[in-house]
């Protein structure tokens, strides 16, 4: 995807639409949402935006039924075409142990190999695993009818972030999303928290696999010493949140509790599971954690600590704030946050029950929260692909534009994950790049919709260009009609036909959800 920014005429027109949009929003601030707007609202918040025909489908079935279906993803069968696509990704089917065996150190050549051979072995994961993981995420985000499950999988990936670029994480980040985050995305928070804590991607990313109790028998070499990284982020980012009452002593206690929770390198070579508890690196002393004494007992200490954290009121409040920020408003509304936190505690962390309370709230349906959240780059790109029904046959142009926009997939280095707020993403450069991206979609020649072909041998005749079908602006206006304000429609229909799709997708109405 080219990074060239151009189209000054289109840019000027989109800026004019932005000014008019502010005035129109002020004029309609108190009006309740009509049925079409409600349909668009759930498609924008519970999904990655409408595809052609989706607004009418949801309007006819009713938003309540749509929400009920989305909260029960297993009731929505995957389309055969999508299942077939996913089945063509052999590496994506592997479990954590198989990935380590086939792409990790057991697959590396012996020390006698040349530097080139060693380098090629280490690049195999990048060449084989990464493309398939990215394809799988994008296909499911654009094509799966289980849209809320996909949205919540992304939400939890950010919450429990791991960085694809950190060595061994690349083996496992796709399997982590497939087997831990997606199945638990609408389940129980304690189950999700525990599954994350046992997964090699998290154990490796935050170094807990290296952590050992002081003076324990196998605290040697790289496994020597207590590592607080995971314990600290478990408190600060995964459960209670910063400034919620825990102390540095609690961080150290939690790190001691989790000593011995590690990755079974030797066992995986023989086909064993990736997680193992190593008692010879565990600190068996008693600990005081959040005011409670935890007797030294081994692996069970970690489970007890996770129980305490999952039930803690600060955790309920922290998760509630993040859900309100994601689904309702960048500025959490205290009354709704408190309601969700109470529901979280009353249901022992039932994510589905908490979300149902959120979707039933008057704040969720308030016009003041309609079409007001600025899309993240990922939301913008995926919603553009869905609205234009652009098939994803080549993931590289999408990776390219997400890199340019500052949100590469699985690419946030530090544990806090990406932000979802307007403040994080709205800036003039980002707007220009978004407009340039959607202009590339409009003519039907986007490389996203064209599978990569191998280079031709020297002297071969040039390939015959494939037929192209530009995006139909009339159909796009119909797909997004509840999002387009009357002044926007007037400006778009008055513009030259070749600029209309760019005006729709590059205008202020589509930038928000």
Short mmCIF file of C-alpha atoms in Angstrom, two decimals:
data_model
loop_
_atom_site.label_atom_id
_atom_site.label_comp_id
_atom_site.label_asym_id
_atom_site.label_seq_id
_atom_site.Cartn_x
_atom_site.Cartn_y
_atom_site.Cartn_z
CA UNK A 1 0.00 0.00 0.00
CA UNK A 2 1.49 3.30 -1.04
CA UNK A 3 2.15 5.87 1.66
CA UNK A 4 1.86 8.79 -0.73
CA UNK A 5 -0.60 11.36 0.58
CA UNK A 6 -2.44 13.28 -2.09
CA UNK A 7 -5.97 14.18 -3.15
CA UNK A 8 -6.10 17.80 -1.96
CA UNK A 9 -9.60 18.23 -3.40
CA UNK A 10 -10.93 15.25 -1.50
CA UNK A 11 -9.21 16.47 1.67
CA UNK A 12 -10.76 19.93 1.41
CA UNK A 13 -14.20 18.43 0.98
CA UNK A 14 -13.81 16.08 3.95
CA UNK A 15 -12.71 19.00 6.14
CA UNK A 16 -15.82 20.91 5.12
CA UNK A 17 -17.92 17.89 6.05
CA UNK A 18 -16.23 17.80 9.46
CA UNK A 19 -17.28 21.36 10.25
CA UNK A 20 -20.85 20.71 9.19
CA UNK A 21 -20.93 17.50 11.24
CA UNK A 22 -20.18 19.36 14.48
CA UNK A 23 -23.09 21.72 13.91
CA UNK A 24 -25.47 18.88 13.04
CA UNK A 25 -24.56 16.90 16.16
CA UNK A 26 -25.35 19.88 18.36
CA UNK A 27 -28.76 20.26 16.70
CA UNK A 28 -29.79 16.61 17.26
CA UNK A 29 -28.28 16.07 20.72
CA UNK A 30 -31.53 15.24 22.52
CA UNK A 31 -33.35 13.13 19.93
CA UNK A 32 -33.69 9.39 20.69
CA UNK A 33 -32.16 6.96 18.22
CA UNK A 34 -34.48 5.64 15.53
CA UNK A 35 -34.51 1.95 14.54
CA UNK A 36 -31.94 2.33 11.76
CA UNK A 37 -29.62 4.28 14.02
CA UNK A 38 -29.96 1.63 16.72
CA UNK A 39 -29.06 -1.03 14.18
CA UNK A 40 -26.00 0.91 13.08
CA UNK A 41 -25.05 1.56 16.72
CA UNK A 42 -24.89 -2.14 17.64
CA UNK A 43 -23.08 -2.95 14.39
CA UNK A 44 -20.49 -0.29 15.19
CA UNK A 45 -20.02 -1.15 18.87
CA UNK A 46 -20.60 -4.92 19.06
CA UNK A 47 -19.12 -5.47 15.59
CA UNK A 48 -16.60 -3.90 13.27
CA UNK A 49 -19.25 -1.96 11.39
CA UNK A 50 -21.88 -2.98 8.83
CA UNK A 51 -21.38 -4.93 5.64
CA UNK A 52 -23.80 -4.36 2.76
CA UNK A 53 -27.29 -5.25 3.94
CA UNK A 54 -26.40 -5.59 7.64
CA UNK A 55 -28.29 -2.51 8.86
CA UNK A 56 -31.52 -3.69 7.26
CA UNK A 57 -31.01 -7.22 8.60
CA UNK A 58 -30.51 -6.02 12.18
CA UNK A 59 -33.34 -3.51 11.92
CA UNK A 60 -35.74 -6.23 10.82
CA UNK A 61 -34.66 -8.78 13.43
CA UNK A 62 -34.48 -6.13 16.18
CA UNK A 63 -31.45 -4.99 18.10
CA UNK A 64 -32.39 -7.01 21.19
CA UNK A 65 -32.32 -10.26 19.24
CA UNK A 66 -29.06 -9.26 17.56
CA UNK A 67 -27.44 -8.58 20.93
CA UNK A 68 -28.73 -11.90 22.30
CA UNK A 69 -27.20 -13.74 19.35
CA UNK A 70 -23.88 -11.96 19.72
CA UNK A 71 -23.74 -12.86 23.41
CA UNK A 72 -24.13 -16.53 22.40
CA UNK A 73 -21.51 -16.86 19.65
CA UNK A 74 -21.78 -20.63 19.50
CA UNK A 75 -25.35 -20.18 18.25
CA UNK A 76 -23.96 -18.50 15.12
CA UNK A 77 -22.35 -21.05 12.78
CA UNK A 78 -19.28 -19.94 10.92
CA UNK A 79 -19.85 -19.66 7.17
CA UNK A 80 -18.46 -22.65 5.28
CA UNK A 81 -16.27 -20.32 3.21
CA UNK A 82 -14.65 -18.88 6.33
CA UNK A 83 -14.12 -22.32 7.88
CA UNK A 84 -12.53 -23.47 4.65
CA UNK A 85 -10.26 -20.43 4.58
CA UNK A 86 -9.06 -21.06 8.12
CA UNK A 87 -8.47 -24.73 7.35
CA UNK A 88 -5.97 -23.72 4.65
CA UNK A 89 -3.65 -22.34 7.34
CA UNK A 90 -1.70 -25.41 8.53
CA UNK A 91 0.53 -23.59 10.99
CA UNK A 92 -2.49 -21.83 12.53
CA UNK A 93 -3.87 -25.26 13.50
CA UNK A 94 -0.85 -26.20 15.66
CA UNK A 95 -0.89 -26.16 19.46
CA UNK A 96 1.72 -24.43 21.61
CA UNK A 97 3.90 -27.52 21.94
CA UNK A 98 3.83 -28.28 18.21
CA UNK A 99 4.72 -24.68 17.40
CA UNK A 100 7.71 -24.84 19.72
CA UNK A 101 8.83 -28.17 18.30
CA UNK A 102 8.52 -27.11 14.66
CA UNK A 103 9.71 -23.50 14.87
CA UNK A 104 11.53 -23.13 18.20
CA UNK A 105 15.00 -24.22 19.33
CA UNK A 106 14.29 -27.96 18.78
CA UNK A 107 14.06 -27.18 15.05
CA UNK A 108 17.28 -25.18 14.91
CA UNK A 109 20.28 -26.64 13.06
CA UNK A 110 23.30 -27.92 15.02
CA UNK A 111 26.16 -25.68 16.06
CA UNK A 112 28.10 -26.91 13.03
CA UNK A 113 25.60 -25.21 10.69
CA UNK A 114 26.62 -22.10 8.79
CA UNK A 115 25.50 -18.67 10.03
CA UNK A 116 23.17 -18.47 7.01
CA UNK A 117 21.53 -21.78 7.92
CA UNK A 118 21.07 -20.67 11.53
CA UNK A 119 19.60 -17.36 10.44
CA UNK A 120 17.21 -19.07 8.01
CA UNK A 121 15.99 -21.38 10.79
CA UNK A 122 15.23 -18.42 13.02
CA UNK A 123 13.35 -16.64 10.21
CA UNK A 124 11.00 -19.55 9.54
CA UNK A 125 8.56 -18.48 12.25
CA UNK A 126 8.34 -15.02 10.75
CA UNK A 127 7.76 -16.42 7.28
CA UNK A 128 5.31 -19.20 8.19
CA UNK A 129 3.51 -18.38 11.44
CA UNK A 130 3.09 -14.60 11.19
CA UNK A 131 1.26 -14.46 7.83
CA UNK A 132 -1.17 -17.19 8.88
CA UNK A 133 -1.89 -15.57 12.25
CA UNK A 134 -2.54 -12.23 10.58
CA UNK A 135 -4.75 -13.78 7.92
CA UNK A 136 -6.75 -15.65 10.57
CA UNK A 137 -7.35 -12.48 12.62
CA UNK A 138 -8.38 -10.42 9.57
CA UNK A 139 -10.62 -13.07 8.03
CA UNK A 140 -12.51 -13.54 11.28
CA UNK A 141 -12.76 -9.80 11.93
CA UNK A 142 -14.16 -9.12 8.47
CA UNK A 143 -16.21 -12.25 7.80
CA UNK A 144 -17.23 -13.94 11.05
CA UNK A 145 -20.87 -13.51 12.10
CA UNK A 146 -19.59 -13.80 15.70
CA UNK A 147 -18.58 -10.18 15.66
CA UNK A 148 -18.84 -9.49 19.40
CA UNK A 149 -16.56 -12.45 20.07
CA UNK A 150 -14.03 -10.95 17.66
CA UNK A 151 -14.36 -7.49 19.23
CA UNK A 152 -13.90 -8.92 22.72
CA UNK A 153 -10.97 -11.06 21.59
CA UNK A 154 -9.23 -7.89 20.44
CA UNK A 155 -10.28 -6.15 23.68
CA UNK A 156 -8.75 -8.90 25.82
CA UNK A 157 -5.64 -9.14 23.65
CA UNK A 158 -5.02 -5.48 24.44
CA UNK A 159 -5.83 -6.04 28.10
CA UNK A 160 -3.49 -9.05 28.34
CA UNK A 161 -1.08 -7.75 25.71
CA UNK A 162 1.93 -9.70 24.47
CA UNK A 163 4.34 -8.38 21.84
CA UNK A 164 4.73 -10.50 18.74
CA UNK A 165 8.26 -9.27 18.16
CA UNK A 166 9.69 -10.63 21.41
CA UNK A 167 11.53 -13.80 20.35
CA UNK A 168 9.46 -16.86 21.30
CA UNK A 169 6.18 -14.89 21.61
CA UNK A 170 5.94 -15.07 17.81
CA UNK A 171 5.50 -18.85 18.05
CA UNK A 172 2.51 -18.52 20.34
CA UNK A 173 0.62 -15.20 19.99
CA UNK A 174 -1.80 -16.61 17.41
CA UNK A 175 -2.47 -19.77 19.39
CA UNK A 176 -2.84 -17.61 22.52
CA UNK A 177 -5.59 -15.61 20.80
CA UNK A 178 -7.22 -18.71 19.28
CA UNK A 179 -7.22 -21.03 22.30
CA UNK A 180 -7.21 -18.68 25.31
CA UNK A 181 -8.70 -15.30 24.46
CA UNK A 182 -11.38 -16.11 21.87
CA UNK A 183 -13.00 -19.06 23.75
CA UNK A 184 -13.04 -17.07 27.02
CA UNK A 185 -13.85 -13.66 25.55
CA UNK A 186 -17.45 -13.83 26.77
CA UNK A 187 -16.92 -16.31 29.57
CA UNK A 188 -15.76 -16.06 33.16
CA UNK A 189 -13.02 -13.59 34.07
CA UNK A 190 -11.32 -15.91 36.58
CA UNK A 191 -11.13 -18.64 33.95
CA UNK A 192 -9.70 -16.17 31.44
CA UNK A 193 -7.20 -14.81 33.96
CA UNK A 194 -6.02 -18.31 34.85
CA UNK A 195 -5.71 -19.41 31.22
CA UNK A 196 -3.60 -16.35 30.46
CA UNK A 197 -1.41 -16.98 33.52
CA UNK A 198 -0.65 -20.52 32.37
CA UNK A 199 0.06 -19.68 28.73
CA UNK A 200 3.66 -19.69 27.48
CA UNK A 201 3.15 -16.46 25.52
CA UNK A 202 2.47 -14.53 28.75
CA UNK A 203 4.99 -16.48 30.83
CA UNK A 204 7.66 -15.67 28.25
CA UNK A 205 6.62 -12.07 27.48
CA UNK A 206 6.67 -10.96 31.12
CA UNK A 207 9.57 -13.21 32.11
CA UNK A 208 7.85 -15.24 34.81
CA UNK A 209 9.25 -18.40 33.26
CA UNK A 210 12.70 -17.20 34.41
CA UNK A 211 11.65 -16.28 37.97
CA UNK A 212 12.90 -18.44 40.86
CA UNK A 213 12.71 -18.29 44.61
CA UNK A 214 15.87 -17.08 46.30
CA UNK A 215 18.25 -19.94 47.10
CA UNK A 216 15.97 -22.58 45.64
CA UNK A 217 17.74 -25.69 44.25
CA UNK A 218 17.39 -24.84 40.54
CA UNK A 219 17.80 -21.06 40.79
CA UNK A 220 20.84 -21.10 38.54
CA UNK A 221 22.05 -19.36 35.41
CA UNK A 222 19.27 -17.51 33.59
CA UNK A 223 16.78 -18.89 36.13
CA UNK A 224 18.53 -17.26 39.08
CA UNK A 225 16.63 -14.57 40.97
CA UNK A 226 13.11 -13.32 41.58
CA UNK A 227 11.54 -11.53 38.59
CA UNK A 228 8.69 -9.15 39.50
CA UNK A 229 7.58 -8.24 35.96
CA UNK A 230 4.54 -10.49 35.69
CA UNK A 231 3.44 -10.01 39.28
CA UNK A 232 3.54 -6.22 38.87
CA UNK A 233 1.57 -6.18 35.60
CA UNK A 234 -0.88 -8.75 36.93
CA UNK A 235 -1.81 -6.24 39.62
CA UNK A 236 -1.45 -3.00 37.66
CA UNK A 237 -2.80 -3.93 34.23
CA UNK A 238 -4.62 -7.27 34.39
CA UNK A 239 -6.70 -6.96 37.56
CA UNK A 240 -6.78 -4.18 40.18
CA UNK A 241 -5.32 -1.26 38.23
CA UNK A 242 -2.79 1.35 39.31
CA UNK A 243 -3.36 3.25 42.58
CA UNK A 244 -5.94 0.75 43.76
CA UNK A 245 -4.43 0.02 47.16
CA UNK A 246 -1.77 -2.61 46.60
CA UNK A 247 1.81 -1.97 47.67
CA UNK A 248 5.30 -2.88 46.51
CA UNK A 249 5.27 -5.55 49.20
CA UNK A 250 2.23 -7.10 47.49
CA UNK A 251 4.08 -7.08 44.14
CA UNK A 252 6.99 -8.95 45.71
CA UNK A 253 4.68 -11.39 47.48
CA UNK A 254 2.85 -12.14 44.24
CA UNK A 255 6.14 -12.66 42.41
CA UNK A 256 7.21 -15.11 45.14
CA UNK A 257 3.85 -16.89 44.95
CA UNK A 258 4.30 -17.38 41.20
CA UNK A 259 7.86 -18.70 41.34
CA UNK A 260 8.06 -22.05 39.60
CA UNK A 261 5.28 -21.20 37.10
CA UNK A 262 7.33 -21.71 33.98
CA UNK A 263 7.68 -23.13 30.47
CA UNK A 264 8.57 -26.79 30.13
CA UNK A 265 11.28 -26.61 27.47
CA UNK A 266 12.38 -30.21 27.91
CA UNK A 267 8.86 -31.56 28.21
CA UNK A 268 7.70 -29.86 25.03
CA UNK A 269 10.44 -31.62 23.10
CA UNK A 270 8.70 -34.86 24.15
CA UNK A 271 5.24 -33.56 23.36
CA UNK A 272 4.25 -32.40 26.84
CA UNK A 273 2.18 -29.27 27.56
CA UNK A 274 3.98 -25.94 27.61
CA UNK A 275 3.15 -25.00 31.22
CA UNK A 276 4.76 -26.72 34.15
CA UNK A 277 5.09 -25.96 37.84
CA UNK A 278 8.68 -26.51 38.96
CA UNK A 279 8.78 -27.01 42.77
CA UNK A 280 12.58 -26.83 42.73
CA UNK A 281 12.39 -23.15 41.79
CA UNK A 282 9.44 -22.25 44.01
CA UNK A 283 9.67 -20.16 47.18
CA UNK A 284 7.78 -22.29 49.74
CA UNK A 285 7.78 -19.63 52.46
CA UNK A 286 4.50 -18.16 53.72
CA UNK A 287 3.45 -14.88 52.08
CA UNK A 288 1.16 -11.99 53.00
CA UNK A 289 -0.72 -10.82 49.91
CA UNK A 290 -3.30 -8.02 50.00
CA UNK A 291 -3.64 -8.53 53.74
CA UNK A 292 -4.19 -12.28 53.53
CA UNK A 293 -1.71 -14.94 54.59
CA UNK A 294 -1.01 -17.54 51.94
CA UNK A 295 0.65 -20.63 53.31
CA UNK A 296 3.54 -22.00 51.30
CA UNK A 297 2.04 -24.94 49.44
CA UNK A 298 3.38 -24.80 45.89
CA UNK A 299 1.38 -24.31 42.70
CA UNK A 300 -1.90 -23.87 44.58
CA UNK A 301 -0.61 -20.57 46.01
CA UNK A 302 -0.82 -19.05 42.54
CA UNK A 303 -4.39 -20.26 42.09
CA UNK A 304 -5.31 -18.77 45.47
CA UNK A 305 -3.78 -15.44 44.50
CA UNK A 306 -5.67 -15.42 41.19
CA UNK A 307 -8.90 -16.16 43.10
CA UNK A 308 -8.26 -13.18 45.38
CA UNK A 309 -7.54 -10.89 42.45
CA UNK A 310 -10.53 -12.00 40.37
CA UNK A 311 -12.89 -11.38 43.32
CA UNK A 312 -11.37 -8.07 44.37
CA UNK A 313 -13.66 -4.99 44.11
CA UNK A 314 -10.82 -3.00 42.53
CA UNK A 315 -10.64 -5.56 39.72
CA UNK A 316 -14.38 -5.30 39.12
CA UNK A 317 -14.11 -1.52 38.99
CA UNK A 318 -11.06 -1.57 36.70
CA UNK A 319 -12.65 -3.96 34.20
CA UNK A 320 -15.92 -1.99 34.31
CA UNK A 321 -14.12 1.26 33.47
CA UNK A 322 -12.37 -0.30 30.51
CA UNK A 323 -15.60 -1.81 29.16
CA UNK A 324 -17.43 1.53 29.44
CA UNK A 325 -14.55 3.28 27.71
CA UNK A 326 -14.61 0.74 24.89
CA UNK A 327 -18.36 0.41 24.33
CA UNK A 328 -19.86 3.71 25.49
CA UNK A 329 -17.58 6.71 25.92
CA UNK A 330 -13.93 7.67 26.26
CA UNK A 331 -14.90 9.35 29.52
CA UNK A 332 -16.32 6.63 31.79
CA UNK A 333 -19.67 7.50 33.27
CA UNK A 334 -19.47 6.84 37.04
CA UNK A 335 -23.02 5.56 37.49
CA UNK A 336 -22.67 3.00 34.70
CA UNK A 337 -19.22 1.98 35.84
CA UNK A 338 -20.49 1.30 39.35
CA UNK A 339 -23.44 -0.68 38.00
CA UNK A 340 -21.14 -2.88 35.91
CA UNK A 341 -18.71 -3.36 38.79
CA UNK A 342 -21.55 -4.54 41.03
CA UNK A 343 -22.72 -6.92 38.32
CA UNK A 344 -19.17 -8.25 37.91
CA UNK A 345 -18.94 -9.00 41.64
CA UNK A 346 -22.46 -10.42 41.90
CA UNK A 347 -21.84 -12.87 39.06
CA UNK A 348 -18.26 -13.81 40.03
CA UNK A 349 -16.88 -12.17 36.91
CA UNK A 350 -19.39 -13.36 34.31
CA UNK A 351 -18.30 -11.25 31.34
CA UNK A 352 -21.44 -11.98 29.36
CA UNK A 353 -23.67 -10.83 32.24
CA UNK A 354 -21.67 -7.64 32.64
CA UNK A 355 -21.91 -6.88 28.94
CA UNK A 356 -25.64 -7.54 28.92
CA UNK A 357 -26.05 -4.98 31.70
CA UNK A 358 -24.00 -2.54 29.66
CA UNK A 359 -26.01 -3.08 26.48
CA UNK A 360 -29.26 -2.65 28.45
CA UNK A 361 -28.15 0.66 29.95
CA UNK A 362 -29.61 4.00 28.97
CA UNK A 363 -26.07 5.35 28.64
CA UNK A 364 -25.30 2.87 25.86
CA UNK A 365 -28.34 4.05 23.88
CA UNK A 366 -28.02 7.77 24.59
CA UNK A 367 -27.67 9.92 21.50
CA UNK A 368 -24.87 11.74 23.25
CA UNK A 369 -22.89 8.50 22.87
CA UNK A 370 -23.98 7.75 19.30
CA UNK A 371 -21.38 8.14 16.56
CA UNK A 372 -19.03 9.82 19.02
CA UNK A 373 -16.12 7.39 19.46
CA UNK A 374 -13.20 7.95 17.10
CA UNK A 375 -12.23 4.65 15.54
CA UNK A 376 -8.82 3.21 16.24
CA UNK A 377 -6.76 2.50 13.12
CA UNK A 378 -7.64 -1.19 13.33
CA UNK A 379 -11.36 -0.47 13.72
CA UNK A 380 -11.20 1.99 10.82
CA UNK A 381 -9.41 -0.36 8.45
CA UNK A 382 -11.56 -3.40 9.26
CA UNK A 383 -14.79 -1.41 9.08
CA UNK A 384 -13.71 -0.03 5.68
CA UNK A 385 -13.11 -3.55 4.39
CA UNK A 386 -16.49 -4.69 5.68
CA UNK A 387 -18.41 -1.70 4.31
CA UNK A 388 -16.90 -2.13 0.85
CA UNK A 389 -17.05 -5.96 0.98
CA UNK A 390 -13.37 -6.05 0.10
CA UNK A 391 -12.04 -9.62 0.40
CA UNK A 392 -8.76 -10.05 2.26
CA UNK A 393 -6.54 -12.03 -0.09
CA UNK A 394 -3.30 -10.27 0.82
CA UNK A 395 -2.61 -9.26 4.41
CA UNK A 396 0.58 -7.30 3.69
CA UNK A 397 -1.09 -4.06 2.52
CA UNK A 398 -3.20 -4.12 5.68
CA UNK A 399 -0.14 -4.66 7.84
CA UNK A 400 1.46 -1.77 5.97
CA UNK A 401 -1.32 0.73 6.56
CA UNK A 402 -1.71 -0.31 10.20
CA UNK A 403 2.01 0.27 10.67
CA UNK A 404 1.68 3.70 9.10
CA UNK A 405 -1.29 4.51 11.32
CA UNK A 406 0.60 3.41 14.44
CA UNK A 407 -1.33 0.25 15.33
CA UNK A 408 0.44 -2.80 13.89
CA UNK A 409 -1.33 -6.06 14.68
CA UNK A 410 0.17 -7.76 17.75
CA UNK A 411 2.77 -5.00 17.64
CA UNK A 412 2.51 -3.00 20.87
CA UNK A 413 5.79 -3.41 22.68
CA UNK A 414 4.77 -2.73 26.28
CA UNK A 415 2.24 -4.60 28.45
CA UNK A 416 -0.50 -1.95 28.64
CA UNK A 417 -1.65 -2.55 25.04
CA UNK A 418 -3.12 -0.01 22.66
CA UNK A 419 -5.39 2.78 23.79
CA UNK A 420 -8.89 3.05 22.33
CA UNK A 421 -9.45 6.79 22.90
CA UNK A 422 -9.82 9.64 20.44
CA UNK A 423 -6.96 11.42 22.18
CA UNK A 424 -4.61 8.59 21.23
CA UNK A 425 -5.48 8.46 17.52
CA UNK A 426 -6.95 11.74 16.23
CA UNK A 427 -4.31 13.89 14.57
CA UNK A 428 -3.93 15.54 11.12
CA UNK A 429 -1.37 13.04 9.84
CA UNK A 430 -3.59 10.10 10.76
CA UNK A 431 -6.56 11.65 8.96
CA UNK A 432 -4.53 12.15 5.79
CA UNK A 433 -3.31 8.56 5.87
CA UNK A 434 -6.83 7.23 6.44
CA UNK A 435 -8.17 9.21 3.48
CA UNK A 436 -5.36 7.93 1.30
CA UNK A 437 -6.09 4.35 2.35
CA UNK A 438 -9.79 4.42 1.55
CA UNK A 439 -9.17 6.16 -1.74
CA UNK A 440 -7.09 3.11 -2.66
CA UNK A 441 -10.05 0.87 -1.87
CA UNK A 442 -12.53 2.85 -3.93
CA UNK A 443 -11.31 1.97 -7.42
CA UNK A 444 -11.42 -1.79 -6.92
CA UNK A 445 -7.69 -2.14 -7.59
CA UNK A 446 -6.60 -2.52 -3.97
CA UNK A 447 -3.80 -5.09 -3.55
CA UNK A 448 -5.69 -6.29 -0.46
CA UNK A 449 -8.15 -8.04 -2.78
CA UNK A 450 -5.41 -9.65 -4.90
CA UNK A 451 -3.44 -12.67 -3.81
CA UNK A 452 0.30 -12.39 -4.05
CA UNK A 453 1.79 -14.08 -7.10
CA UNK A 454 5.35 -15.33 -7.38
CA UNK A 455 7.78 -13.22 -9.45
CA UNK A 456 7.78 -14.06 -13.15
CA UNK A 457 10.89 -15.55 -14.76
CA UNK A 458 13.02 -13.07 -16.72
CA UNK A 459 11.68 -12.50 -20.22
CA UNK A 460 8.12 -13.53 -19.40
CA UNK A 461 5.32 -11.45 -20.89
CA UNK A 462 3.66 -9.08 -18.45
CA UNK A 463 0.61 -10.54 -16.70
CA UNK A 464 -2.82 -9.72 -18.05
CA UNK A 465 -4.47 -7.22 -15.69
CA UNK A 466 -7.36 -8.70 -13.75
CA UNK A 467 -10.76 -7.09 -14.15
CA UNK A 468 -11.58 -4.55 -11.46
CA UNK A 469 -14.87 -3.48 -9.97
CA UNK A 470 -14.88 -0.07 -8.33
CA UNK A 471 -16.85 0.30 -5.13
CA UNK A 472 -20.38 1.45 -5.94
CA UNK A 473 -20.96 4.74 -4.05
CA UNK A 474 -24.73 4.26 -4.13
CA UNK A 475 -24.48 0.86 -2.47
CA UNK A 476 -21.98 2.22 0.05
CA UNK A 477 -24.32 5.09 0.93
CA UNK A 478 -27.09 2.55 1.43
CA UNK A 479 -24.85 0.38 3.65
CA UNK A 480 -23.90 3.32 5.85
CA UNK A 481 -27.00 5.46 5.47
CA UNK A 482 -27.81 5.90 9.20
CA UNK A 483 -24.27 7.18 9.76
CA UNK A 484 -24.43 9.81 7.05
CA UNK A 485 -25.94 13.11 8.12
CA UNK A 486 -28.17 14.95 5.62
CA UNK A 487 -25.55 17.61 4.99
CA UNK A 488 -23.00 14.85 4.31
CA UNK A 489 -25.30 13.10 1.84
CA UNK A 490 -25.92 16.38 0.05
CA UNK A 491 -22.21 17.10 -0.27
CA UNK A 492 -21.40 13.53 -1.35
CA UNK A 493 -24.10 13.34 -4.03
CA UNK A 494 -23.02 16.72 -5.38
CA UNK A 495 -19.38 15.59 -5.70
CA UNK A 496 -17.91 13.96 -8.84
CA UNK A 497 -18.64 10.20 -8.84
CA UNK A 498 -14.97 9.28 -8.63
CA UNK A 499 -14.66 11.14 -5.30
CA UNK A 500 -17.84 9.92 -3.65
CA UNK A 501 -16.50 6.72 -2.07
CA UNK A 502 -13.51 8.60 -0.71
CA UNK A 503 -15.81 11.26 0.71
CA UNK A 504 -17.98 8.66 2.43
CA UNK A 505 -15.14 6.66 3.98
CA UNK A 506 -12.83 9.62 4.53
CA UNK A 507 -15.52 11.87 5.97
CA UNK A 508 -16.18 12.55 9.65
CA UNK A 509 -19.26 10.31 9.84
CA UNK A 510 -17.29 7.14 9.01
CA UNK A 511 -14.30 8.09 11.18
CA UNK A 512 -16.51 7.53 14.22
CA UNK A 513 -18.54 4.67 15.48
#
